mmCIF file of C-alpha atoms and ligand atoms in Angstrom:
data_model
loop_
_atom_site.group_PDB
_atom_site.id
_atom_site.type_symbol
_atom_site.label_atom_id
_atom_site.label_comp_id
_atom_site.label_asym_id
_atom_site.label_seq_id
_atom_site.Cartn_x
_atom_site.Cartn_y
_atom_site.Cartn_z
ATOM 1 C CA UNK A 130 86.923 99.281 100.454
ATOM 2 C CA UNK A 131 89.860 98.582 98.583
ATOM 3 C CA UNK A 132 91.092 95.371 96.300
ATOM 4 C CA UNK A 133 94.704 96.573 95.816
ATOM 5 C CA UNK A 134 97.242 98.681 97.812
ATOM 6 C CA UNK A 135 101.120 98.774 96.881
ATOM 7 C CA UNK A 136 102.588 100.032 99.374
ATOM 8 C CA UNK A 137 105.908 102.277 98.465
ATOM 9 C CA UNK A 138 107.459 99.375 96.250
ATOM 10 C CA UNK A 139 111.644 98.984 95.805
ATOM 11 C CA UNK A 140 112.324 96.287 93.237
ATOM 12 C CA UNK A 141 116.050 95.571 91.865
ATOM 13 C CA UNK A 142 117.215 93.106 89.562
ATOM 14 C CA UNK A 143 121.298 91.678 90.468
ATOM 15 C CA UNK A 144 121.446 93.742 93.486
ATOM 16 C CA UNK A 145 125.078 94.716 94.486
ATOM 17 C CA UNK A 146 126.504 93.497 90.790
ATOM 18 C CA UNK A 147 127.724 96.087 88.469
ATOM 19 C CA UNK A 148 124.747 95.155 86.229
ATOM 20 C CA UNK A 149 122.513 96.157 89.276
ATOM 21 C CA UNK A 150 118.889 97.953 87.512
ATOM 22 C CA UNK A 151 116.671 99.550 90.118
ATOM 23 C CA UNK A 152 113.143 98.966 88.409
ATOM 24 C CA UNK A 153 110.733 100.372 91.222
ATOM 25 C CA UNK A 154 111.601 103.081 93.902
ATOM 26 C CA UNK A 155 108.661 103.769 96.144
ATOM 27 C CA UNK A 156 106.002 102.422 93.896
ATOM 28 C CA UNK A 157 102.679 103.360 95.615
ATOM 29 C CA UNK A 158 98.591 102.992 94.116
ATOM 30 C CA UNK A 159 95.102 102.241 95.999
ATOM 31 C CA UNK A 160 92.502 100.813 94.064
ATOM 32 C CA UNK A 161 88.907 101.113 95.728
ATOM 33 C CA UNK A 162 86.918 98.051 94.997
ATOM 34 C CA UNK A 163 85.058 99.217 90.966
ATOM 35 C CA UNK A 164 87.700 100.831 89.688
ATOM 36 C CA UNK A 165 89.349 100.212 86.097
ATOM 37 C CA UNK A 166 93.154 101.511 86.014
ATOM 38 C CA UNK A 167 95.277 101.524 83.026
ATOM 39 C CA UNK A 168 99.328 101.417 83.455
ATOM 40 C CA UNK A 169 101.087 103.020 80.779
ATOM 41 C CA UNK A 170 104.756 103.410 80.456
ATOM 42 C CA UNK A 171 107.186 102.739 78.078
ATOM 43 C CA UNK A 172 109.061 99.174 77.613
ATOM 44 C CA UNK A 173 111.183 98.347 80.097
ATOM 45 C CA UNK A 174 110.003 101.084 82.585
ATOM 46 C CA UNK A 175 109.004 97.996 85.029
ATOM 47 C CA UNK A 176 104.893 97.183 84.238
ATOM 48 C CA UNK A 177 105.481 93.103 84.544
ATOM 49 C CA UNK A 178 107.795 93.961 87.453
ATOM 50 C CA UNK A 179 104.770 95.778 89.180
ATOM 51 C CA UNK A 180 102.216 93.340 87.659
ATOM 52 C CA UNK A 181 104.250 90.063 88.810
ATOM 53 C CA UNK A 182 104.012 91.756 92.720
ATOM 54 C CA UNK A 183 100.801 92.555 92.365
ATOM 55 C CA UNK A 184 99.632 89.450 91.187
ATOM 56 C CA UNK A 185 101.893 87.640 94.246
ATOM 57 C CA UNK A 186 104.252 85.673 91.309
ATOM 58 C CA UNK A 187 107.342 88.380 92.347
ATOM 59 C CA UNK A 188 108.049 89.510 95.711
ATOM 60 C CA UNK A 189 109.320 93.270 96.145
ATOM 61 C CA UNK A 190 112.757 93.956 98.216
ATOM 62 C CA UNK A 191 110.713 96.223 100.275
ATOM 63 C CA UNK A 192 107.655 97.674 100.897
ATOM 64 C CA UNK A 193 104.093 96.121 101.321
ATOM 65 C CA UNK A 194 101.347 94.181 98.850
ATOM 66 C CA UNK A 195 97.861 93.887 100.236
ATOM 67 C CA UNK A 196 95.348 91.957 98.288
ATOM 68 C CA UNK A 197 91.662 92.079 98.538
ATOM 69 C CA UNK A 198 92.415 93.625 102.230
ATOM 70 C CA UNK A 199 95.012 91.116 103.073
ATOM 71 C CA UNK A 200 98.297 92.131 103.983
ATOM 72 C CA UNK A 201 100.371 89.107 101.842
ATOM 73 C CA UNK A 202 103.652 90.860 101.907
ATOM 74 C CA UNK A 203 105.157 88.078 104.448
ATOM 75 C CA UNK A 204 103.258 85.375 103.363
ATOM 76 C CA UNK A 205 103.938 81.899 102.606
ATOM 77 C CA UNK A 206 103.636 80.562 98.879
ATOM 78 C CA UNK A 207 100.685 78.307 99.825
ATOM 79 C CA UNK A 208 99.150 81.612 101.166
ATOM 80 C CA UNK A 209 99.741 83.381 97.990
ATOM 81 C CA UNK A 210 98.408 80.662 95.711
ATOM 82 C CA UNK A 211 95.603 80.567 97.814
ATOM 83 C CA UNK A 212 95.175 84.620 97.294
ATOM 84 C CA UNK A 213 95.705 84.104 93.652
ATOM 85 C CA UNK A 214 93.537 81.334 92.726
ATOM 86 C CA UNK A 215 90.795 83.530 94.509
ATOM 87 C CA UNK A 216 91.095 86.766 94.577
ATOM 88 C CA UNK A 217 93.498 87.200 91.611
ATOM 89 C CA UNK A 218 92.279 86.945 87.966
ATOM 90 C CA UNK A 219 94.728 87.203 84.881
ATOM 91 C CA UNK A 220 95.029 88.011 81.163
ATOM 92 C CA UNK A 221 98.298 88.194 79.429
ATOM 93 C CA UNK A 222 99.364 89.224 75.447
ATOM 94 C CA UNK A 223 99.155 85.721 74.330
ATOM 95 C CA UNK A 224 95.919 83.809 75.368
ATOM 96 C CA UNK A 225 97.324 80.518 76.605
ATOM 97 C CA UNK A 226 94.635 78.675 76.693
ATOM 98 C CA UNK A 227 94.924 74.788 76.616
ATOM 99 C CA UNK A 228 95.013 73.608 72.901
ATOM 100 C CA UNK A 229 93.516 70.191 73.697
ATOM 101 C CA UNK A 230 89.851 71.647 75.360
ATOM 102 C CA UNK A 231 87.327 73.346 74.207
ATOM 103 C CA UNK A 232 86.476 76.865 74.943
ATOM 104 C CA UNK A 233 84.143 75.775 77.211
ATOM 105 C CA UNK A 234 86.022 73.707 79.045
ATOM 106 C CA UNK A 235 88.931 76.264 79.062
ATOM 107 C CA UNK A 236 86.727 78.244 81.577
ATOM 108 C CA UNK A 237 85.091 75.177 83.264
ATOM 109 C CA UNK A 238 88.536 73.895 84.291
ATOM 110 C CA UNK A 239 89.465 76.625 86.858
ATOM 111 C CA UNK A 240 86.231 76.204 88.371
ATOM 112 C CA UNK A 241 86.151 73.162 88.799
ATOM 113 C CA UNK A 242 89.670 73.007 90.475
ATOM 114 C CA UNK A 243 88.520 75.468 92.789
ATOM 115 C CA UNK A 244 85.360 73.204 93.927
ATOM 116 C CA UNK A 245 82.721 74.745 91.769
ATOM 117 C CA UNK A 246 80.459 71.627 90.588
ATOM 118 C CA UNK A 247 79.930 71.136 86.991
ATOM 119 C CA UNK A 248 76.515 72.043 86.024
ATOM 120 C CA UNK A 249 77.098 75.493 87.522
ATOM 121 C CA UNK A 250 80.408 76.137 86.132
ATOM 122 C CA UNK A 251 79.047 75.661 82.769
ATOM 123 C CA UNK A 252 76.111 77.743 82.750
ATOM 124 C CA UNK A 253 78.635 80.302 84.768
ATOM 125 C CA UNK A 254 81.266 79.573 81.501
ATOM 126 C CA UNK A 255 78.308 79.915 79.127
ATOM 127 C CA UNK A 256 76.912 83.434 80.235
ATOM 128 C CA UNK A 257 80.541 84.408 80.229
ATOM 129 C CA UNK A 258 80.874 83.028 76.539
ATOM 130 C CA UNK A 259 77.227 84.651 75.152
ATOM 131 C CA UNK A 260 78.328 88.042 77.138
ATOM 132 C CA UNK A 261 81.492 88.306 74.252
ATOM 133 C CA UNK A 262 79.593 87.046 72.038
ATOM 134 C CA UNK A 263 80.541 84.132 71.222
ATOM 135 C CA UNK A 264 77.668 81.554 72.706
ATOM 136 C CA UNK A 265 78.081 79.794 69.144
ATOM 137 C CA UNK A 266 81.722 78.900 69.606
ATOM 138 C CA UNK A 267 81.838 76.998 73.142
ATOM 139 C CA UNK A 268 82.581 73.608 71.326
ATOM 140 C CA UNK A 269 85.742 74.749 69.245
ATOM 141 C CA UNK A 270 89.640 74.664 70.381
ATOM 142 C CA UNK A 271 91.449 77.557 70.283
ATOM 143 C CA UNK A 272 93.145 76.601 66.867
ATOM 144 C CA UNK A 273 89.737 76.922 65.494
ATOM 145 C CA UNK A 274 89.003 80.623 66.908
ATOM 146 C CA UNK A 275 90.334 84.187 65.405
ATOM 147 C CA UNK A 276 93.175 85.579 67.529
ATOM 148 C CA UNK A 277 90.364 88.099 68.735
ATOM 149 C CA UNK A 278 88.137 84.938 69.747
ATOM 150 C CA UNK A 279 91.225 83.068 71.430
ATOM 151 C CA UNK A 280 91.157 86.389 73.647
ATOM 152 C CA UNK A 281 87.808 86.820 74.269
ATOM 153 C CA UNK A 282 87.739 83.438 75.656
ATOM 154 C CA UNK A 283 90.799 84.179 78.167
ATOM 155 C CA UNK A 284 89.520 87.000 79.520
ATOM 156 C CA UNK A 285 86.108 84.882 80.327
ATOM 157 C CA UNK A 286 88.411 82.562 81.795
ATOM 158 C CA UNK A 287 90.113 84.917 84.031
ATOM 159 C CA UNK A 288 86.922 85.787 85.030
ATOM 160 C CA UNK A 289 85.185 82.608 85.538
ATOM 161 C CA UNK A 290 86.259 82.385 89.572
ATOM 162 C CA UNK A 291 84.608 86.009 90.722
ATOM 163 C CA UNK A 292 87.863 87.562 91.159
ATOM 164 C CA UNK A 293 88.201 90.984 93.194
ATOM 165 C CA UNK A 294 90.720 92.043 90.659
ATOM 166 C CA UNK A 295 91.358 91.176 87.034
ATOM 167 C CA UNK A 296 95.438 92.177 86.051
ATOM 168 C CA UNK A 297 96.147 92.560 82.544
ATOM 169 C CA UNK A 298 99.716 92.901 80.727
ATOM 170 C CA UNK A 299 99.058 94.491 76.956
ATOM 171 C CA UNK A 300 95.990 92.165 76.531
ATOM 172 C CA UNK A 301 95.291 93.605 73.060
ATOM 173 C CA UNK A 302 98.865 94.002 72.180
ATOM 174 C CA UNK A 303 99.164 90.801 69.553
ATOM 175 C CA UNK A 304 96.071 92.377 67.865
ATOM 176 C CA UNK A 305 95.621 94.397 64.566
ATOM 177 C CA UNK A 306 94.191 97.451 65.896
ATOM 178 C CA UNK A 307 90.255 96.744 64.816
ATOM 179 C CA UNK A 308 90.414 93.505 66.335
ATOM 180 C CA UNK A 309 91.742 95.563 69.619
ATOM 181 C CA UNK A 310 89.213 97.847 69.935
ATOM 182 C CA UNK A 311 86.701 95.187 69.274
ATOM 183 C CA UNK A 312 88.265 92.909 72.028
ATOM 184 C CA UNK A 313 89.036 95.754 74.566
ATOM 185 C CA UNK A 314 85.136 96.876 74.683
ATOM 186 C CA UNK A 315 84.503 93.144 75.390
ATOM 187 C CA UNK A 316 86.902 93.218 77.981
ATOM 188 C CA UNK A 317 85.285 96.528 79.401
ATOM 189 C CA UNK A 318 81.782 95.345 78.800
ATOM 190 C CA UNK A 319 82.627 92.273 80.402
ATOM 191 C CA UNK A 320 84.434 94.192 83.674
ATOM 192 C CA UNK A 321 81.438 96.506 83.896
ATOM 193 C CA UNK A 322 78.681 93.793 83.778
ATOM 194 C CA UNK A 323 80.740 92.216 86.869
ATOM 195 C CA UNK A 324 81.939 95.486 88.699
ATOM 196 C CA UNK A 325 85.271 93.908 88.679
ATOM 197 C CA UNK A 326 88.308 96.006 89.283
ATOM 198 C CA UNK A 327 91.059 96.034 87.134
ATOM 199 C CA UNK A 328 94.822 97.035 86.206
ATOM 200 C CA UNK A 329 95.603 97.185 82.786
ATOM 201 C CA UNK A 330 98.935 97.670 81.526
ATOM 202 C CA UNK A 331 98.553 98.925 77.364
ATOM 203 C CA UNK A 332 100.760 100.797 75.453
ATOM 204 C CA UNK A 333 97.424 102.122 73.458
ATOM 205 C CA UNK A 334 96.698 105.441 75.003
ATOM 206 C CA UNK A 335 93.319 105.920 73.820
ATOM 207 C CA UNK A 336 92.283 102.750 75.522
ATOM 208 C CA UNK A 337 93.734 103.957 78.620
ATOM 209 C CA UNK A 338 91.741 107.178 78.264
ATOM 210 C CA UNK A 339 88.838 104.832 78.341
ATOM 211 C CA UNK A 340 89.452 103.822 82.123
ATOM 212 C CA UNK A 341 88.912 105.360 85.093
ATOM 213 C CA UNK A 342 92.143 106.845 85.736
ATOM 214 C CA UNK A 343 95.500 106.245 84.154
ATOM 215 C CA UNK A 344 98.989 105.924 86.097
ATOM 216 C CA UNK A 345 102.236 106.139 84.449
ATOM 217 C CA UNK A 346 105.258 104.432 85.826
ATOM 218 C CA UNK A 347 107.458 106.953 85.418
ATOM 219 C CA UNK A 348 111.367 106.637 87.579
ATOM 220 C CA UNK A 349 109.914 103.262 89.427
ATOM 221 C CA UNK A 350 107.450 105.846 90.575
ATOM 222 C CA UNK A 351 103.574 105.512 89.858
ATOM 223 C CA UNK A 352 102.042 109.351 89.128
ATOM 224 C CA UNK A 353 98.399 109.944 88.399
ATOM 225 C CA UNK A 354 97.883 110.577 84.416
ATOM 226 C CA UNK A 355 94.905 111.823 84.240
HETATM 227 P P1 ADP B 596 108.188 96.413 81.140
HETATM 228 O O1 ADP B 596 107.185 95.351 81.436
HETATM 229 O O2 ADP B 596 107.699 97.800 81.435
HETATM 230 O O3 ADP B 596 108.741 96.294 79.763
HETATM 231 P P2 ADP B 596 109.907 94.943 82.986
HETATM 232 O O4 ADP B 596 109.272 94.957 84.319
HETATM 233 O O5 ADP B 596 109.763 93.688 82.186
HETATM 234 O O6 ADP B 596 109.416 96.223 82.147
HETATM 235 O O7 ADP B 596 111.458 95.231 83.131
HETATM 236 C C1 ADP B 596 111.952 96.408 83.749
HETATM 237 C C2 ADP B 596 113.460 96.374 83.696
HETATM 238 O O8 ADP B 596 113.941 95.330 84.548
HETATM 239 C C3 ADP B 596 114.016 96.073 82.315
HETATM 240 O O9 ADP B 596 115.190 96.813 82.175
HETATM 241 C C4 ADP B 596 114.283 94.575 82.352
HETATM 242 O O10 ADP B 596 115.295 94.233 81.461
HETATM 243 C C5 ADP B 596 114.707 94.395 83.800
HETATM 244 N N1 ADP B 596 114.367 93.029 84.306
HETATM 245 C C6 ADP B 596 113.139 92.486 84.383
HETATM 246 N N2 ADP B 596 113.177 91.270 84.927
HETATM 247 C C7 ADP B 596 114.486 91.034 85.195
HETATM 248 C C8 ADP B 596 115.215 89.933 85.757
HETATM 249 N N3 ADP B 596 114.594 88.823 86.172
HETATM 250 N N4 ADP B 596 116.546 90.066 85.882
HETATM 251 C C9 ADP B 596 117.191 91.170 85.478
HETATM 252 N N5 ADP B 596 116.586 92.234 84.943
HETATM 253 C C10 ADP B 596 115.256 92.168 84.802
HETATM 254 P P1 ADP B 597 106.752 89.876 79.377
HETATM 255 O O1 ADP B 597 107.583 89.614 78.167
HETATM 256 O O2 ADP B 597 105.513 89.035 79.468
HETATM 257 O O3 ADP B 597 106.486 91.334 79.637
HETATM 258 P P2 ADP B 597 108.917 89.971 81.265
HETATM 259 O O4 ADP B 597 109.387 91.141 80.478
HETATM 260 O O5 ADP B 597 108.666 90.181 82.714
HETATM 261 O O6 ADP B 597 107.597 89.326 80.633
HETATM 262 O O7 ADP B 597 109.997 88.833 81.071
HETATM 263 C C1 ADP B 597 109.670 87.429 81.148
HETATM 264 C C2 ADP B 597 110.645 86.741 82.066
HETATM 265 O O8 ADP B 597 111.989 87.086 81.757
HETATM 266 C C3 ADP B 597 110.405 87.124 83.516
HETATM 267 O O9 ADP B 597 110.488 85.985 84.323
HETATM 268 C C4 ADP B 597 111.518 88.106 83.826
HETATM 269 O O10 ADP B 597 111.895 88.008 85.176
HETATM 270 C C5 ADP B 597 112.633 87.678 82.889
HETATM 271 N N1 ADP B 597 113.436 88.833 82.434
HETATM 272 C C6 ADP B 597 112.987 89.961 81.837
HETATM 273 N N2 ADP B 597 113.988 90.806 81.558
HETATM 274 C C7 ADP B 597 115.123 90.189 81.977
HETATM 275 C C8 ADP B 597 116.491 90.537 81.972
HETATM 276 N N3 ADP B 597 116.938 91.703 81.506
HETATM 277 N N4 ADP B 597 117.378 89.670 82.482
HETATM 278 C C9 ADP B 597 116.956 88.493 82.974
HETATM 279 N N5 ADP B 597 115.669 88.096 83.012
HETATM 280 C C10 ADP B 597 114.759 88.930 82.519
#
């Protein structure tokens, strides 16, 4: 029972031009449906790369993607919306969450466009709110939250459709480090409480210790760190 397998991934940027970069050569992981992985590597060693195939925005020049037990490595971009909108739930560095809304309504609105009705997406966005901690700030804009609060609300957002698999590129990484360790064990907290599976890219190597295994991306290869 698996939510993610990457299947020997090759991924090159200007292929046959004398700026040609080889990011990923044989790029392999399984993650078994639970499981909390952390991807560490250095800038530029290729983590959006991998992160942008597995979450179906990039496609790889070879090898295969399969999603929540779909094989998606063909598939069509209506297919892979489909895949992402439901299976597929993100969190990047910088919250992006829509100024204009509430926090609230920052997690109703994905549920809503994916047919949830409204009463129960907002006692679904409420639990998610009260489990970060912050049940008192529903009603504000982002402009109103702390940088840790903006956060806090994305990642309830990325959760707020049941995804099999949350992917995260340096989600603490525009934090101070207090705030980061005060966001991250919301994250985890939040992740556990849902038995969500996750990939986490971080630069922060004692958050990575705190998952269940840590892979480096080390030559466009992925070896176990841990
Ligand atoms: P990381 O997220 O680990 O910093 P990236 O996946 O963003 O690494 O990038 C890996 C390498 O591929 C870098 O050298 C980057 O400059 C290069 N790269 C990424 N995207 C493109 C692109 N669209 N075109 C050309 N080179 C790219
Ligand atoms: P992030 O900054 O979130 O890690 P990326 O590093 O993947 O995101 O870069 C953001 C965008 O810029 C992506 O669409 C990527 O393809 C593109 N990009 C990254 N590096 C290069 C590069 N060296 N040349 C051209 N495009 C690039």
């Amino acid at each position: 029972n698996e939510v993610l397998r990457l299947d020997r991934l090759e991924k090159g940027y200007n292929r046959g031009k004398a700026n040609e970069i080889i990011v990923l050569r044989g790029a392999s992981l399984v993650i078994p449906r639970g499981q909390v992985v952390a991807l560490v590597a250095p800038s530029g060693a290729g983590k959006s790369t991998l992160l942008h195939i597995a979450g179906l925005l990039d496609t790889p020049d070879s090898g295969r993607v399969i999603v929540n037990g779909q094989d998606l490595t063909g598939a069509k971009d209506a297919a892979r919306t489909v895949a992402r909108r439901e299976a597929l739930g993100f969190v990047y560095q910088f919250h992006h969450l829509l100024p204009e809304f509430t926090a609230l309504e920052n997690i109703v609105l994905p549920q809503l466009a994916n047919g949830t009705a409204r009463k129960a997406a907002e006692a679904r966005a409420q639990e998610l709110l009260a489990r970060v901690g912050l049940a008192a700030r529903a009603g504000h804009r982002p402009s109103a939250l702390s940088g840790g609060e903006q956060q806090r609300v994305a990642f309830c957002r990325a959760l707020a459709n049941r995804p099999a698999l949350l992917l995260a590129d340096e989600p603490t990484g525009n934090l101070d480090p207090t705030t980061s360790e005060t966001v991250f064990s919301a994250l985890m907290e939040l992740v556990r409480a849902t038995g969500l599976s996750a990939l986490i890219a971080t630069h922060n190597l004692e958050l990575a210790a705190r998952m269940d295994r840590v892979l480096r991306l080390s030559d466009g290869q992925l070896v176990e760190a841990k």
